[in-house]
Tab-separated table of C-alpha atoms in Angstrom:
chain	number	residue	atom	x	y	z
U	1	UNK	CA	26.001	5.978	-3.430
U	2	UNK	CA	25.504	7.029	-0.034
U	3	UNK	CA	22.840	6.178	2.469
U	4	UNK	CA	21.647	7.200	6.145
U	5	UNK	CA	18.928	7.632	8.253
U	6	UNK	CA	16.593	10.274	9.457
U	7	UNK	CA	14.004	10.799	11.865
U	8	UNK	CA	10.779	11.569	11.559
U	9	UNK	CA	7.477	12.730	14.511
U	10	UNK	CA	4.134	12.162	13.139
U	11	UNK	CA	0.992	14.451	13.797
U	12	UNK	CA	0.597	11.853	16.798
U	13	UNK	CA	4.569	11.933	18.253
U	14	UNK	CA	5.204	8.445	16.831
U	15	UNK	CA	9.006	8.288	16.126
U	16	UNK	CA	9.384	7.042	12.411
U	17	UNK	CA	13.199	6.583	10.611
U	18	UNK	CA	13.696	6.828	7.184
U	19	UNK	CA	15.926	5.432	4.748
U	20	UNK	CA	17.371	7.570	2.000
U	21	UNK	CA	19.766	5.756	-0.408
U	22	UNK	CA	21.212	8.084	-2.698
U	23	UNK	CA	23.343	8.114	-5.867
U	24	UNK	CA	25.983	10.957	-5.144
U	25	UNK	CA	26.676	11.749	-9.209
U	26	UNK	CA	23.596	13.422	-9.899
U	27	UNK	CA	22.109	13.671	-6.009
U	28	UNK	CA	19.373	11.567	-7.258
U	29	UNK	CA	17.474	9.903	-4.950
U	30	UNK	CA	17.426	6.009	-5.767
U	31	UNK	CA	15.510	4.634	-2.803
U	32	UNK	CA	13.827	5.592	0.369
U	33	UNK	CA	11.341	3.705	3.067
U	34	UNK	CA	10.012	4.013	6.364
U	35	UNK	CA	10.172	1.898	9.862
U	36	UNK	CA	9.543	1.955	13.193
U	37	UNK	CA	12.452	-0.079	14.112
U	38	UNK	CA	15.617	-0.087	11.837
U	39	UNK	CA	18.195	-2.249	11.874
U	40	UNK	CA	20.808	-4.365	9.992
U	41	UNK	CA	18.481	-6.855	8.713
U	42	UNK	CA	15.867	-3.951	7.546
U	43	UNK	CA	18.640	-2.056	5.937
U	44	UNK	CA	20.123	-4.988	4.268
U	45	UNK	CA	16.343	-5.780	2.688
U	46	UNK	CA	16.665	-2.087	1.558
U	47	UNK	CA	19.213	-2.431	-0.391
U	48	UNK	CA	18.742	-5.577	-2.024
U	49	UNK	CA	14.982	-3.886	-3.111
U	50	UNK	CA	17.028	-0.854	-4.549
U	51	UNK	CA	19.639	-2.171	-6.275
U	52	UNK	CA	18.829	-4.748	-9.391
U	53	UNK	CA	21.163	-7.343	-9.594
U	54	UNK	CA	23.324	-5.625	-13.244
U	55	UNK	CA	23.050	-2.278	-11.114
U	56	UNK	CA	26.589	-0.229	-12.412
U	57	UNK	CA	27.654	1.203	-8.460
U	58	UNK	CA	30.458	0.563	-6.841
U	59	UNK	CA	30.530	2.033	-3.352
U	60	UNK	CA	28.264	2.833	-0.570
U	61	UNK	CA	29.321	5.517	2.224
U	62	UNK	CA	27.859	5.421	5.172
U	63	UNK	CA	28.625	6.544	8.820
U	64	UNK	CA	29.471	4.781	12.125
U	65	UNK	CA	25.751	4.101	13.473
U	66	UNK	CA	25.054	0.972	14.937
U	67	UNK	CA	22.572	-0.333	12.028
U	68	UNK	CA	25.516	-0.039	9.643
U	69	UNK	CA	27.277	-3.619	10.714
U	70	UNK	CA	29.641	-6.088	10.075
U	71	UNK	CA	26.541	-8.117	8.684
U	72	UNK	CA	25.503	-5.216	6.859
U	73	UNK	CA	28.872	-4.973	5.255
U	74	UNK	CA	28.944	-8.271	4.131
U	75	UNK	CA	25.770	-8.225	2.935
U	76	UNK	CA	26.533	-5.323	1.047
U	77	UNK	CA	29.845	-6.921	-0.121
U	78	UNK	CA	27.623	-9.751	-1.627
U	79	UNK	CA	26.072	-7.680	-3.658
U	80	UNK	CA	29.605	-6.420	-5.810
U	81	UNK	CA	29.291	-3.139	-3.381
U	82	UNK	CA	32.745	-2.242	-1.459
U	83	UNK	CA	31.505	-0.211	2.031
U	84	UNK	CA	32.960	2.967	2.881
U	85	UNK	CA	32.753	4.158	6.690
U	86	UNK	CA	32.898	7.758	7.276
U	87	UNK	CA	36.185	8.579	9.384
U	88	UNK	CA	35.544	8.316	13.210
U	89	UNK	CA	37.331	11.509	13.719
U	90	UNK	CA	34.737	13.333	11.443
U	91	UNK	CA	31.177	12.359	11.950
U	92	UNK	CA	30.013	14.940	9.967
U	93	UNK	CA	31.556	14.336	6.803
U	94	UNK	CA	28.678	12.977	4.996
U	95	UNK	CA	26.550	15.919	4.158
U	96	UNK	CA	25.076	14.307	0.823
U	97	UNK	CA	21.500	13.443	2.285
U	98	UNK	CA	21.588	15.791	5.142
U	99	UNK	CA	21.303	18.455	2.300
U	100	UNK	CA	19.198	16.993	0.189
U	101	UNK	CA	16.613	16.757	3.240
U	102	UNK	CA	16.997	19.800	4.519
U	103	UNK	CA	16.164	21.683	0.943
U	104	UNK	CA	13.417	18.993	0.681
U	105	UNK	CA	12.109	19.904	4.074
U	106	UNK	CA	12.103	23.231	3.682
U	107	UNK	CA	10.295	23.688	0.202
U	108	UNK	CA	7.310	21.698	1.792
């Protein structure tokens, strides 16, 4: 799986991120929500939502950005998930959802 963020202006220039968890086999989107304010708590709620307790993945990439924490890590350790961090030296490296939301964003 990977996840990341993604922002979002509304009709009225509100700033809205969302969260896009998805499963990197068939580029299936598993999960996705909307807040104002992310963070490592919100993210960690995410998860837990998305993923059923017998759910069969292993890993979860994500980048460098501050919501993606140590306590996130754990938390996401709890859950039988091992955390992958995308390289330092290559911030772009995780074009998964990028992709998916530009085609998305474009067909609408």
């Amino acid at each position: 799986m990977a996840c990341d963020f993604f922002v979002v202006v509304t009709a009225r220039f509100r700033i809205l991120y969302v969260f896009v968890l998805m499963e990197l086999g068939r580029r299936r989107i598993l999960y996705c929500n909307v807040t104002d304010h992310p963070g490592a708590e919100w993210t960690l709620q995410q998860l837990r939502e998305a993923l059923p307790g017998d759910h069969p993945f292993r890993f979860l990439i994500y980048d460098r950005d501050s919501i993606f924490s140590l306590e996130l890590d754990r938390g996401v350790a709890a859950m039988g998930v091992r955390v992958l961090r995308t390289p330092p030296e290559r911030p772009k490296q995780m074009p998964f959802a990028s992709v998916w939301w530009e085609r998305s964003a474009g067909s609408a």
